[in-house]
C-alpha positions as protocol buffer text, in pm:
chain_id: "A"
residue {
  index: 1
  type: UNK
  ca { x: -1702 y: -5028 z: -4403 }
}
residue {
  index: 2
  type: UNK
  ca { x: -1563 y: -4740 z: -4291 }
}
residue {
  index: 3
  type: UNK
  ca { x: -1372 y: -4727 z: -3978 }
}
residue {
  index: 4
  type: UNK
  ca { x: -1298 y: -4377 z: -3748 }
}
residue {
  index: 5
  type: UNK
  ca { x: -1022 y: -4482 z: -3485 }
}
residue {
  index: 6
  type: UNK
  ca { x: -1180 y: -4310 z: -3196 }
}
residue {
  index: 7
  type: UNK
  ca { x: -839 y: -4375 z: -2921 }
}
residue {
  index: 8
  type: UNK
  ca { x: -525 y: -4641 z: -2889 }
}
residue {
  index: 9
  type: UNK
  ca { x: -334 y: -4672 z: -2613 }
}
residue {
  index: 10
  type: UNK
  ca { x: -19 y: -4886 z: -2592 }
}
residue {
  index: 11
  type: UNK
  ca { x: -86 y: -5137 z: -2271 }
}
residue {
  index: 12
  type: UNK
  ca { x: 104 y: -5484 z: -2260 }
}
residue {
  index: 13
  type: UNK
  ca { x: 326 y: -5487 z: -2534 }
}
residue {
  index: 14
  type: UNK
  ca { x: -37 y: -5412 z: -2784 }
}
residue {
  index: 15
  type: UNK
  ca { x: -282 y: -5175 z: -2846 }
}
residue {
  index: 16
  type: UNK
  ca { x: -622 y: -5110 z: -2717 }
}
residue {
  index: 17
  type: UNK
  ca { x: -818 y: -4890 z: -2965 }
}
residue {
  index: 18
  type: UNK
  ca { x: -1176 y: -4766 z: -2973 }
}
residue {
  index: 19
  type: UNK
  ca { x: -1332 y: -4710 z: -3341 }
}
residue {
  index: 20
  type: UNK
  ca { x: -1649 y: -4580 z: -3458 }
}
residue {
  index: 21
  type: UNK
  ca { x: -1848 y: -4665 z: -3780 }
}
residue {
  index: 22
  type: UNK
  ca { x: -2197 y: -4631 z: -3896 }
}
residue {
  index: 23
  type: UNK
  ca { x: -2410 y: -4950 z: -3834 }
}
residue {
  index: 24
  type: UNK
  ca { x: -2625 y: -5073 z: -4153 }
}
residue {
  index: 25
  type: UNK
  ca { x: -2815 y: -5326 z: -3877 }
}
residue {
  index: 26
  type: UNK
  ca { x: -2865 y: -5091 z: -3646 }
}
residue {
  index: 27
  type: UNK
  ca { x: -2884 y: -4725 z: -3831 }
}
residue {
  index: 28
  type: UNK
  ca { x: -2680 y: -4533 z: -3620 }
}
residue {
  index: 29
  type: UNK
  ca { x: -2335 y: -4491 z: -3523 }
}
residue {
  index: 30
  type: UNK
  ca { x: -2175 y: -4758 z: -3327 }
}
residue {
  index: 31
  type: UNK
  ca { x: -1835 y: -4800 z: -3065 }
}
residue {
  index: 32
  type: UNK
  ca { x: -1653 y: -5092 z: -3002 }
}
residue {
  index: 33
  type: UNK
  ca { x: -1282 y: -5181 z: -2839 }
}
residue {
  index: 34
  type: UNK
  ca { x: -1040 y: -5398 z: -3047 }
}
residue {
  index: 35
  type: UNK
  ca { x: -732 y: -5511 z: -2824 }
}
residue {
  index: 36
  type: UNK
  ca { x: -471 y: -5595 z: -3049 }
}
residue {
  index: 37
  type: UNK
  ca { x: -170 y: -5805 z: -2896 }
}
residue {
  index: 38
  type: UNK
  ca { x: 157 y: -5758 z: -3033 }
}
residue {
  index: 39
  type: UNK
  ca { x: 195 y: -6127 z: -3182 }
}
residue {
  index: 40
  type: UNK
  ca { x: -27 y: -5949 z: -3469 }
}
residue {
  index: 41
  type: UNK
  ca { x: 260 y: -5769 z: -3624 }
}
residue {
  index: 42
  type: UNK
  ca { x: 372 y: -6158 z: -3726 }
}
residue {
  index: 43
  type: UNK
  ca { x: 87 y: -6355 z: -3753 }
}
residue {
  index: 44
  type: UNK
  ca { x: -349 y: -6410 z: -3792 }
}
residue {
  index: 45
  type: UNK
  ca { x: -480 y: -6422 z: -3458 }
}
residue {
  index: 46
  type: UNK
  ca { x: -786 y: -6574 z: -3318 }
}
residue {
  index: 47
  type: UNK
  ca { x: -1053 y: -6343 z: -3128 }
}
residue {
  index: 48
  type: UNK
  ca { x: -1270 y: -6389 z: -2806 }
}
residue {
  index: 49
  type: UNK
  ca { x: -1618 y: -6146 z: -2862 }
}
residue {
  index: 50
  type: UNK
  ca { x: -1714 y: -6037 z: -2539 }
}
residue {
  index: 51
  type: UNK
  ca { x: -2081 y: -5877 z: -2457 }
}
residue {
  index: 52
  type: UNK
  ca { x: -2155 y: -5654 z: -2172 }
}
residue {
  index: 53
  type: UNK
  ca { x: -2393 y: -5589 z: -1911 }
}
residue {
  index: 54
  type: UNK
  ca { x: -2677 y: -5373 z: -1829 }
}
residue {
  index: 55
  type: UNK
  ca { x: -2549 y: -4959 z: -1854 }
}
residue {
  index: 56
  type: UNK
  ca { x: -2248 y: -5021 z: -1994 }
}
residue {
  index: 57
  type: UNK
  ca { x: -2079 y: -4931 z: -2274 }
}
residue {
  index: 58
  type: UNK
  ca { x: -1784 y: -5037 z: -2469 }
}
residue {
  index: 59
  type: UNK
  ca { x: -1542 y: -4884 z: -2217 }
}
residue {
  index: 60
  type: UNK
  ca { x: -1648 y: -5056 z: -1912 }
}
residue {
  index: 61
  type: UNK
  ca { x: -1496 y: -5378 z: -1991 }
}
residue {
  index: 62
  type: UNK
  ca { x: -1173 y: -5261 z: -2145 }
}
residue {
  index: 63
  type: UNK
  ca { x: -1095 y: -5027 z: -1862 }
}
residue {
  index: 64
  type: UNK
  ca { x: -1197 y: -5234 z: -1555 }
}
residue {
  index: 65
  type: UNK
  ca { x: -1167 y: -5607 z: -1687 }
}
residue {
  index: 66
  type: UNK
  ca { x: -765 y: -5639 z: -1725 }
}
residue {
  index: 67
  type: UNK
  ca { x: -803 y: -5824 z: -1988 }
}
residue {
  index: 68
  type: UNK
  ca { x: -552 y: -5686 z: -2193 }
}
residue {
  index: 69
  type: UNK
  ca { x: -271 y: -5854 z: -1983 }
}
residue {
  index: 70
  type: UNK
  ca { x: -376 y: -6218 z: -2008 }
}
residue {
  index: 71
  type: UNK
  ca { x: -489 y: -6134 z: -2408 }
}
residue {
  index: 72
  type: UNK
  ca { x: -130 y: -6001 z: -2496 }
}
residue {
  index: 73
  type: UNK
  ca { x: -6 y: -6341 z: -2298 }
}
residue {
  index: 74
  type: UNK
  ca { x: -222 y: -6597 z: -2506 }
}
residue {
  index: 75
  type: UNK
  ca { x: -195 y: -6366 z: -2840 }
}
residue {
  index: 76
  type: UNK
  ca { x: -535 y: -6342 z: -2873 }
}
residue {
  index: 77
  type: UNK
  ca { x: -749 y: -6039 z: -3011 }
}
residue {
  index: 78
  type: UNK
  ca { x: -1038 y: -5940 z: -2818 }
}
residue {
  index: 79
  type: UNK
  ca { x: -1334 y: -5751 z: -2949 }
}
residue {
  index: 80
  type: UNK
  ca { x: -1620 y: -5593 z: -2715 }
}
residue {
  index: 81
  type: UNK
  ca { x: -1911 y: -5392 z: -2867 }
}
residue {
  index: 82
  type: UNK
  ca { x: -2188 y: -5115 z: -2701 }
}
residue {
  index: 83
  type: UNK
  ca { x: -2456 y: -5268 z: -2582 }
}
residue {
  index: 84
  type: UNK
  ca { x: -2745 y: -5083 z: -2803 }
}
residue {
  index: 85
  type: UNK
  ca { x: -2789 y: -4864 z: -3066 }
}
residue {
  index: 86
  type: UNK
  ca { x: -2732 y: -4500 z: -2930 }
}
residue {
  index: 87
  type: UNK
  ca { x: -2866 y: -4150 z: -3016 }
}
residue {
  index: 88
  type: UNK
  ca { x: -3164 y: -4327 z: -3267 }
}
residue {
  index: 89
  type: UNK
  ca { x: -3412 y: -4101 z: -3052 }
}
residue {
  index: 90
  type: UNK
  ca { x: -3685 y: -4394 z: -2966 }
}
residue {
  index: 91
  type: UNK
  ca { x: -3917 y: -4200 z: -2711 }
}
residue {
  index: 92
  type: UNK
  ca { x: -3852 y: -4335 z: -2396 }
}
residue {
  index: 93
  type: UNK
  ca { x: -3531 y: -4526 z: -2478 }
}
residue {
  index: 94
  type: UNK
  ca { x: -3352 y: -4337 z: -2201 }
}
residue {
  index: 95
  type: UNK
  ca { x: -3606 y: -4347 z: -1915 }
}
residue {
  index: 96
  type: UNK
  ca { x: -3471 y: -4668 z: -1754 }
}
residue {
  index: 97
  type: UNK
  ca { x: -3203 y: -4821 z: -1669 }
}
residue {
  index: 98
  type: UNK
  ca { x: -3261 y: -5172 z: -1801 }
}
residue {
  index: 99
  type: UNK
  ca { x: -3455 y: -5116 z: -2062 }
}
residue {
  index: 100
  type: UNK
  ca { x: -3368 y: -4905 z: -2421 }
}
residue {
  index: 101
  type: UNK
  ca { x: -3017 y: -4741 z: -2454 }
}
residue {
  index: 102
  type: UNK
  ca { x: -2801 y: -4932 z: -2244 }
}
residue {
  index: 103
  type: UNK
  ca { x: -3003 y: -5252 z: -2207 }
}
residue {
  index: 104
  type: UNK
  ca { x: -3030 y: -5427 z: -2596 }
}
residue {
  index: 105
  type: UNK
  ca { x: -3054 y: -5780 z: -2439 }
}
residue {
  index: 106
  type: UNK
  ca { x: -2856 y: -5895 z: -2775 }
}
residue {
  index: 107
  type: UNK
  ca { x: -3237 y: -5962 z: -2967 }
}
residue {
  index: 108
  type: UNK
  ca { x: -3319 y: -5842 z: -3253 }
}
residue {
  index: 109
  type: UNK
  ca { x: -3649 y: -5696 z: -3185 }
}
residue {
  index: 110
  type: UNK
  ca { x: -4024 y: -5777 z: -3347 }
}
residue {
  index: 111
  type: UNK
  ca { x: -4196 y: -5434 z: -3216 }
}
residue {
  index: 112
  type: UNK
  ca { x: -4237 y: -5084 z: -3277 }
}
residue {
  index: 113
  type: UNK
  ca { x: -4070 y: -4891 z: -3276 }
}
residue {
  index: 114
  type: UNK
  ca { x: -3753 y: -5067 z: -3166 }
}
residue {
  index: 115
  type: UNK
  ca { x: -3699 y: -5309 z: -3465 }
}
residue {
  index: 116
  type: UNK
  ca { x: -3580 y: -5031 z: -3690 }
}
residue {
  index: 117
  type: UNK
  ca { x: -3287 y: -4988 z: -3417 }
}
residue {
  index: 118
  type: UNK
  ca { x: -3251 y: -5271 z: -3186 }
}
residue {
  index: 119
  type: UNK
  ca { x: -3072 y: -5536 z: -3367 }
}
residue {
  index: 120
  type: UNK
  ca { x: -2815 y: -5641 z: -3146 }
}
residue {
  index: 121
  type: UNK
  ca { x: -2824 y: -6019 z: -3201 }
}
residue {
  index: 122
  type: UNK
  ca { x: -2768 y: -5949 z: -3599 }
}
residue {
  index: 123
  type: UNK
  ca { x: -2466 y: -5686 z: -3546 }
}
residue {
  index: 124
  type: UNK
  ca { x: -2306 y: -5913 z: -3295 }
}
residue {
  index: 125
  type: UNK
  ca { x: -2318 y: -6248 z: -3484 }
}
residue {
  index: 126
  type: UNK
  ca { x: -2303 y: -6099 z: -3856 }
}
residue {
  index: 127
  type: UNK
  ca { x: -2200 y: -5708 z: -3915 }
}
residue {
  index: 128
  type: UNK
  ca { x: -1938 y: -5700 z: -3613 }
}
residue {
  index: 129
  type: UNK
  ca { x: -1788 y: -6010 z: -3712 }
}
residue {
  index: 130
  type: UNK
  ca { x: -1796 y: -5886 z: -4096 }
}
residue {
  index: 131
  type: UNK
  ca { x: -1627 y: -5584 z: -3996 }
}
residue {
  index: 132
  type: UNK
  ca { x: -1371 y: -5726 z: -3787 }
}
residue {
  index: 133
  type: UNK
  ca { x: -1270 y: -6036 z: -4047 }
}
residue {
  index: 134
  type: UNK
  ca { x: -1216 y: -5754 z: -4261 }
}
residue {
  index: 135
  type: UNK
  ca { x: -992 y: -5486 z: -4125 }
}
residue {
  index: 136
  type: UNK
  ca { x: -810 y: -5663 z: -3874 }
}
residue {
  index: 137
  type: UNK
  ca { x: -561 y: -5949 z: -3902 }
}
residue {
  index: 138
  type: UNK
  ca { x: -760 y: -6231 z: -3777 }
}
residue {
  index: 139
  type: UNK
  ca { x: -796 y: -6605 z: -3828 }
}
residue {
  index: 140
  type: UNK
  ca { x: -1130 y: -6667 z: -3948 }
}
residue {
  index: 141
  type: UNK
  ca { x: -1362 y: -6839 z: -3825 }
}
residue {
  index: 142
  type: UNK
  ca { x: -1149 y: -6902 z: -3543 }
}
residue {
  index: 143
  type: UNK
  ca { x: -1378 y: -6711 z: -3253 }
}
residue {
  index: 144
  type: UNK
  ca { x: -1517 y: -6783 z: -2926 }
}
residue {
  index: 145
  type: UNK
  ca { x: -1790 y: -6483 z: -2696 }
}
residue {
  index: 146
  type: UNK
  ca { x: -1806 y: -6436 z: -2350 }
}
residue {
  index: 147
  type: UNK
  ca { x: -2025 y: -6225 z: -2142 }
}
residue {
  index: 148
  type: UNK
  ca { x: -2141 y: -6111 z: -1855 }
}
residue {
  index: 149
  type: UNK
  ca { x: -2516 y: -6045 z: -1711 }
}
residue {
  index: 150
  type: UNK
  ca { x: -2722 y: -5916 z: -1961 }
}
residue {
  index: 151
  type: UNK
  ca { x: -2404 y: -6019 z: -2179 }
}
residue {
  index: 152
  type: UNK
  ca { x: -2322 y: -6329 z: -2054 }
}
residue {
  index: 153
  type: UNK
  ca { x: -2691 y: -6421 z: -2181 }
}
residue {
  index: 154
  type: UNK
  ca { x: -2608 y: -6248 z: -2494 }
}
residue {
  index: 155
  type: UNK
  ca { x: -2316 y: -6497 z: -2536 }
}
residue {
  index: 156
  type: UNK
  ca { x: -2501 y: -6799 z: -2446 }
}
residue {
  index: 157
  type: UNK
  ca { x: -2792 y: -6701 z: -2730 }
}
residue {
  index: 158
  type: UNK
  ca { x: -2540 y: -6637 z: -3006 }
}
residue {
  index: 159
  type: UNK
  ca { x: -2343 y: -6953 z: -2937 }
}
residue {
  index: 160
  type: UNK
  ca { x: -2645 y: -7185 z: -2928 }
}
residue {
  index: 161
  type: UNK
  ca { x: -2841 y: -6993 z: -3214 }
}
residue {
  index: 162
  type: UNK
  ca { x: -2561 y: -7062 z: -3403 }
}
residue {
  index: 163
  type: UNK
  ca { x: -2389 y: -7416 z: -3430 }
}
residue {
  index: 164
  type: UNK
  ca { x: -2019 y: -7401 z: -3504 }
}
residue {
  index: 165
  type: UNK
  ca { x: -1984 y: -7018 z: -3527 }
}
residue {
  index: 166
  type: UNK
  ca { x: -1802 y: -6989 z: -3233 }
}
residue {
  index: 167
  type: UNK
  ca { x: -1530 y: -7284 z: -3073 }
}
residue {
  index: 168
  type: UNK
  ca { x: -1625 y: -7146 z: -2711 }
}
residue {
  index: 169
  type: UNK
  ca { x: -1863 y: -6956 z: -2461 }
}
residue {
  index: 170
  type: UNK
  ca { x: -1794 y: -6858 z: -2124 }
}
residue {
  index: 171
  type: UNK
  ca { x: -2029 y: -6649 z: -1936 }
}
residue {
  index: 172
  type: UNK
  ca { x: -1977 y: -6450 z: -1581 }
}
residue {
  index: 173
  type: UNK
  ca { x: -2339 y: -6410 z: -1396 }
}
residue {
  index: 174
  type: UNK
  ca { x: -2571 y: -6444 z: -1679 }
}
residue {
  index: 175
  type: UNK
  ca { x: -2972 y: -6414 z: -1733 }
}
residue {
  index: 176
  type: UNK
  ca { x: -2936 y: -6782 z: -1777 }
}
residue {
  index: 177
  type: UNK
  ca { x: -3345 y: -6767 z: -1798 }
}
residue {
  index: 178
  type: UNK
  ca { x: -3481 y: -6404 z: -1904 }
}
residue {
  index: 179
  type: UNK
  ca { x: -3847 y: -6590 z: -1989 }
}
residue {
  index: 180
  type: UNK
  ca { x: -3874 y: -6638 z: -1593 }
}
residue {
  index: 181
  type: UNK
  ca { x: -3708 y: -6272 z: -1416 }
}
residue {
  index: 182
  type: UNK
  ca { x: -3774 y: -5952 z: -1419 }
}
residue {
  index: 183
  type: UNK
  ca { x: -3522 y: -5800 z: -1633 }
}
residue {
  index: 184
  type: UNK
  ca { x: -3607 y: -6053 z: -1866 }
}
residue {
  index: 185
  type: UNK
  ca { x: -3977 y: -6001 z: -1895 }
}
residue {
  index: 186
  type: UNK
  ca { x: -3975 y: -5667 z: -1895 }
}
residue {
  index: 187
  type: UNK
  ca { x: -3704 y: -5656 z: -2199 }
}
residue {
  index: 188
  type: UNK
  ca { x: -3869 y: -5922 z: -2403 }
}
residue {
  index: 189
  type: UNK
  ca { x: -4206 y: -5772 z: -2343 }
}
residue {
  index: 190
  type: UNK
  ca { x: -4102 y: -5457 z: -2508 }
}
residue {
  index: 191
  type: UNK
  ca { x: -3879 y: -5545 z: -2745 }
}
residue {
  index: 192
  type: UNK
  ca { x: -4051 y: -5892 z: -2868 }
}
residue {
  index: 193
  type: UNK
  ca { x: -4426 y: -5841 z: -2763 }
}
residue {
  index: 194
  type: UNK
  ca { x: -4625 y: -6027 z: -2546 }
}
residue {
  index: 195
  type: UNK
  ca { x: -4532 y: -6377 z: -2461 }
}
residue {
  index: 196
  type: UNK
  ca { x: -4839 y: -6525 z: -2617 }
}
residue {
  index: 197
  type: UNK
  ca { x: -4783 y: -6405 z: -2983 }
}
residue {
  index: 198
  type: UNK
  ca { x: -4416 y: -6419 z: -2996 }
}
residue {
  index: 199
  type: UNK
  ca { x: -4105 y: -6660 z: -2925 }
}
residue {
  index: 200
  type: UNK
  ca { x: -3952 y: -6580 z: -2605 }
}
residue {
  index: 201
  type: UNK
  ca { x: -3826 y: -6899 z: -2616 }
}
residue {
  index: 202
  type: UNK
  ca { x: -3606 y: -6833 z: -2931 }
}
residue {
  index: 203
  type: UNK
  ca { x: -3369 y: -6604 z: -2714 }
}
residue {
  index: 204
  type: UNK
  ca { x: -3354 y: -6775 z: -2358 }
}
residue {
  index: 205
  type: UNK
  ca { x: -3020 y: -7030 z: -2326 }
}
residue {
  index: 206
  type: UNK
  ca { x: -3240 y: -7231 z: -2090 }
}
residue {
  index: 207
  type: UNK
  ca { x: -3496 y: -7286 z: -2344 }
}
residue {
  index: 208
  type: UNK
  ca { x: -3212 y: -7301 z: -2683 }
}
residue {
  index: 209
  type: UNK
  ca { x: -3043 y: -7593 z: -2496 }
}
residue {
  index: 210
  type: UNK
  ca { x: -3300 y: -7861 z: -2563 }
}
residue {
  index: 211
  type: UNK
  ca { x: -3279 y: -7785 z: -2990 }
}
residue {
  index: 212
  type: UNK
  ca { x: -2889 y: -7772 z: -3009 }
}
residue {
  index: 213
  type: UNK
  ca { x: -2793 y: -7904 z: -3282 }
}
residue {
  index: 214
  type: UNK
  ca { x: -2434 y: -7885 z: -3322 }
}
residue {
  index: 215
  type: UNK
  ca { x: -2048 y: -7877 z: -3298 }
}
residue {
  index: 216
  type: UNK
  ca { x: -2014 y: -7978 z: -2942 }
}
residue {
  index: 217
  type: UNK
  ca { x: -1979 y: -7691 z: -2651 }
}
residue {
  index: 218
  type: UNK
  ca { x: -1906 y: -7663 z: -2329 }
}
residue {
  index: 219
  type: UNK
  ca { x: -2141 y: -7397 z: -2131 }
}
residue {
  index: 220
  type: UNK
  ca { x: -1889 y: -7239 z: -1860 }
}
residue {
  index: 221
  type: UNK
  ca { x: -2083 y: -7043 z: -1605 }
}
residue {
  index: 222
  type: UNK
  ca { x: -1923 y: -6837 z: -1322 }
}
residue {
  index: 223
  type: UNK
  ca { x: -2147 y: -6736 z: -1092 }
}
residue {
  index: 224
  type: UNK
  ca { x: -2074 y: -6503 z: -727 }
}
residue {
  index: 225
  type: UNK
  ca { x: -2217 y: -6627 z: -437 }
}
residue {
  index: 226
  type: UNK
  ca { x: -2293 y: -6316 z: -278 }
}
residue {
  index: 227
  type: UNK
  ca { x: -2413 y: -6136 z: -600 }
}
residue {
  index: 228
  type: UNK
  ca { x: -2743 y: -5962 z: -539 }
}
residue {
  index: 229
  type: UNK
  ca { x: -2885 y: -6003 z: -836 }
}
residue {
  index: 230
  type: UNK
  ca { x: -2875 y: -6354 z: -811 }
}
residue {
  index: 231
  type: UNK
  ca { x: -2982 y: -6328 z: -427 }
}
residue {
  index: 232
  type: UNK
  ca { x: -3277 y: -6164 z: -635 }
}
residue {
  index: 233
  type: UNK
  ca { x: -3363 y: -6463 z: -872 }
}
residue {
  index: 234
  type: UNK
  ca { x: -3265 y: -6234 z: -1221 }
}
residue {
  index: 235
  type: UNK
  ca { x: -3016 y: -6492 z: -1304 }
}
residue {
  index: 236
  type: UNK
  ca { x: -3142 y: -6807 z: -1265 }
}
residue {
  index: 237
  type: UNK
  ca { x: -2833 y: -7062 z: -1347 }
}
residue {
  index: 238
  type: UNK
  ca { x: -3001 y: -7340 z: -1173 }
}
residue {
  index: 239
  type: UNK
  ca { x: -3252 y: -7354 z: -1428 }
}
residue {
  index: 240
  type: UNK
  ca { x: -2965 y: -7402 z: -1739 }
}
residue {
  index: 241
  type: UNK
  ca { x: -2810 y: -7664 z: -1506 }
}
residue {
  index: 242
  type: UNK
  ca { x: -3135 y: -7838 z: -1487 }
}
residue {
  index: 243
  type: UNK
  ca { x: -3180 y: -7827 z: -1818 }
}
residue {
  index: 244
  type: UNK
  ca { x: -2815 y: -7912 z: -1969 }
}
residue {
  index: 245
  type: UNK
  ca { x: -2848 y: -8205 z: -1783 }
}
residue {
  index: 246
  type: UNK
  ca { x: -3200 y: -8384 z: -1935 }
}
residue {
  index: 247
  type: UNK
  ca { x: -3054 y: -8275 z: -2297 }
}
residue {
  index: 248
  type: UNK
  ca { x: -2699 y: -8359 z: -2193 }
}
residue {
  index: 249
  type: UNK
  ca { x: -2530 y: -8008 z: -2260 }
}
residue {
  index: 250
  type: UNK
  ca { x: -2203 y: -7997 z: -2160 }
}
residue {
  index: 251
  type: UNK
  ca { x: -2222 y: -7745 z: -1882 }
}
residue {
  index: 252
  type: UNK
  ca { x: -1952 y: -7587 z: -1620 }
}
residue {
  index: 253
  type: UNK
  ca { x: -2123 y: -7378 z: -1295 }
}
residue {
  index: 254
  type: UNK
  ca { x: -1804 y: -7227 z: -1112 }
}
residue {
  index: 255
  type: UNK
  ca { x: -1968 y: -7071 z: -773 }
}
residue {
  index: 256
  type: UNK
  ca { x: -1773 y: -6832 z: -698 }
}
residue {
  index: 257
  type: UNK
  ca { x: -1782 y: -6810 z: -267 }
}
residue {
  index: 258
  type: UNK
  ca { x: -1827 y: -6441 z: -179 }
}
residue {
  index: 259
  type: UNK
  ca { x: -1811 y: -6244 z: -492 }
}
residue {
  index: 260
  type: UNK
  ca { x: -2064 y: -6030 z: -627 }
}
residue {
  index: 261
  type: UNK
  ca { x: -2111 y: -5886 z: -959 }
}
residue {
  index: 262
  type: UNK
  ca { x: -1923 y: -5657 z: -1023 }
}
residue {
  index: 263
  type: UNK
  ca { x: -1567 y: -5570 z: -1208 }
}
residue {
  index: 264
  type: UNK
  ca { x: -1364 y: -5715 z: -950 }
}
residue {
  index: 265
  type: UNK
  ca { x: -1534 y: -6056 z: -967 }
}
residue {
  index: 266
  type: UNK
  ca { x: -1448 y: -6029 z: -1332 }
}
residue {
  index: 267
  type: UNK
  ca { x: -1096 y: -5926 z: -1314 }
}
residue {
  index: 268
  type: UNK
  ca { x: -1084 y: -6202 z: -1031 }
}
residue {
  index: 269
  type: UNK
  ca { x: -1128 y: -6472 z: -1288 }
}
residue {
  index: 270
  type: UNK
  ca { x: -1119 y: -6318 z: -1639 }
}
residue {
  index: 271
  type: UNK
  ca { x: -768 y: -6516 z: -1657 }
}
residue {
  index: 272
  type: UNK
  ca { x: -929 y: -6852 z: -1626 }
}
residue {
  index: 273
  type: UNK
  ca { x: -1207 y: -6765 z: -1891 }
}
residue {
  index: 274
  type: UNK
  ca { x: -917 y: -6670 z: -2136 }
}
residue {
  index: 275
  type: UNK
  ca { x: -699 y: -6999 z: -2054 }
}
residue {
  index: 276
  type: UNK
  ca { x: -1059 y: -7191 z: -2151 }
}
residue {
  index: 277
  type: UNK
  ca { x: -1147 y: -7051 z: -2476 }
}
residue {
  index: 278
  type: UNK
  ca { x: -759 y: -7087 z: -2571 }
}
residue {
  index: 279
  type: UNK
  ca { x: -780 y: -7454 z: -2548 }
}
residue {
  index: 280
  type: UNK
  ca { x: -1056 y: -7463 z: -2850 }
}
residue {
  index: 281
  type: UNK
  ca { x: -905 y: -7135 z: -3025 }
}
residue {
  index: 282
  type: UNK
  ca { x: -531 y: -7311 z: -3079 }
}
């Protein structure tokens, strides 16, 4: 797989970079960040995935998270991808905000014509992972995924979809229940079909938790208090809690008292996230 470094900049000791290569799951050309700490020059590293939210791209996270700091302390490799396909030229892909470019909700979709495209569930949890295992200087199978939002249910899906892929998932604000809000609905409904004739169910955490079948995980939710979009009910954690607890998920809710959702409620607590995953990635 051919790699085009896009940018690197020296930060903490590492590098942040930005490559480019053309996606076989997705069929079209494809950004994402690789922070590399500068323990790589002696040693395999592990790597934390992380998943963004609604609108954003791969820069969002790497230039307003800070995570580079606490990754270069903890000699871990982080890896965050776009959040859909770009440029494929869907009709109507760029018409709203949470739906289409921008808004991939981490599915792999069932209806035309997004399934040729919008594959994000398979690039995350096979071709990204491919790609990275094989040009960087990682310790496989030694990888945890974080989120946050639309993200943060991205991470959830991929970690209970797949047993013993990842050692950790942490989560900041997720769609905890996408079958029940807005967002949800309206993404699932155009991406999936209607609810009658295909599984919704399949790609909501709230739902995954009862058929886990796994290594077992821990489910660490931050969640603002004064976050609109929660104020709004497109979040939901209270249903995941519910449900963790009649199929006995292990399951963290950190409420978060006045913090909203955005960047600085990340880089508020992005340091505690890292410090969890490193107890399952050593």
């Amino acid at each position: 797989m051919d790699l085009v470094e896009v940018s690197r900049t020296k930060t903490f000791g590492g590098f942040q970079r930005v490559y480019s290569h053309v996606s076989k799951v997705l069929g079209c050309s494809m950004r994402f960040g690789v922070y590399s700490p500068p323990q790589i020059e002696n040693k395999k590293l592990p790597v934390i995935y992380w998943l963004s939210g609604l609108t954003c791209t791969e820069a969002n996270f790497i230039e307003k998270s800070g995570i580079q700091r606490y990754a270069a302390e903890h000699g871990v490799i982080i890896v965050n991808p776009d959040t859909s396909p770009r440029n494929v030229n869907i009709p109507g892909d760029r018409e709203n905000w949470d739906f289409g470019e921008g808004a991939g909700f981490y599915v792999d979709a069932e209806t035309e014509p997004w399934k040729n495209n919008y594959n994000m569930y398979s690039y995350v949890t096979k071709e990204l992972i491919e790609i990275v295992n094989t040009n960087f200087s990682v310790l496989e199978g030694c990888q945890s995924i974080m989120g946050h939002s639309m993200g943060g249910h991205g991470a959830l899906i991929c970690a209970l979809k797949n047993p013993g892929l990842y050692k950790s998932v942490s989560a900041f604000a997720p769609i905890c229940n996408p079958i029940n809000c807005p967002w949800g609905k309206k993404a699932f409904l155009g991406y999936l079909g209607p609810q009658e004739t295909s599984n919704w169910t399949d790609w909501d955490a709230t739902e995954l938790v009862k058929n886990y079948n796994g290594p077992p995980i821990v489910l660490l939710i931050d969640q603002g208090t004064e976050d609109k979009f929660y104020k709004e009910c497109q979040l939901l954690p209270e249903n995941l809690i519910e449900k963790c607890k009649i199929w006995k998920m292990p399951v963290i809710l950190n409420r978060r008292d006045g913090y909203d959702h955005s960047y600085f409620y990340i880089a508020s607590f992005i340091e505690e996230h890292i410090k969890h995953h490193m107890q399952y990635l050593h």
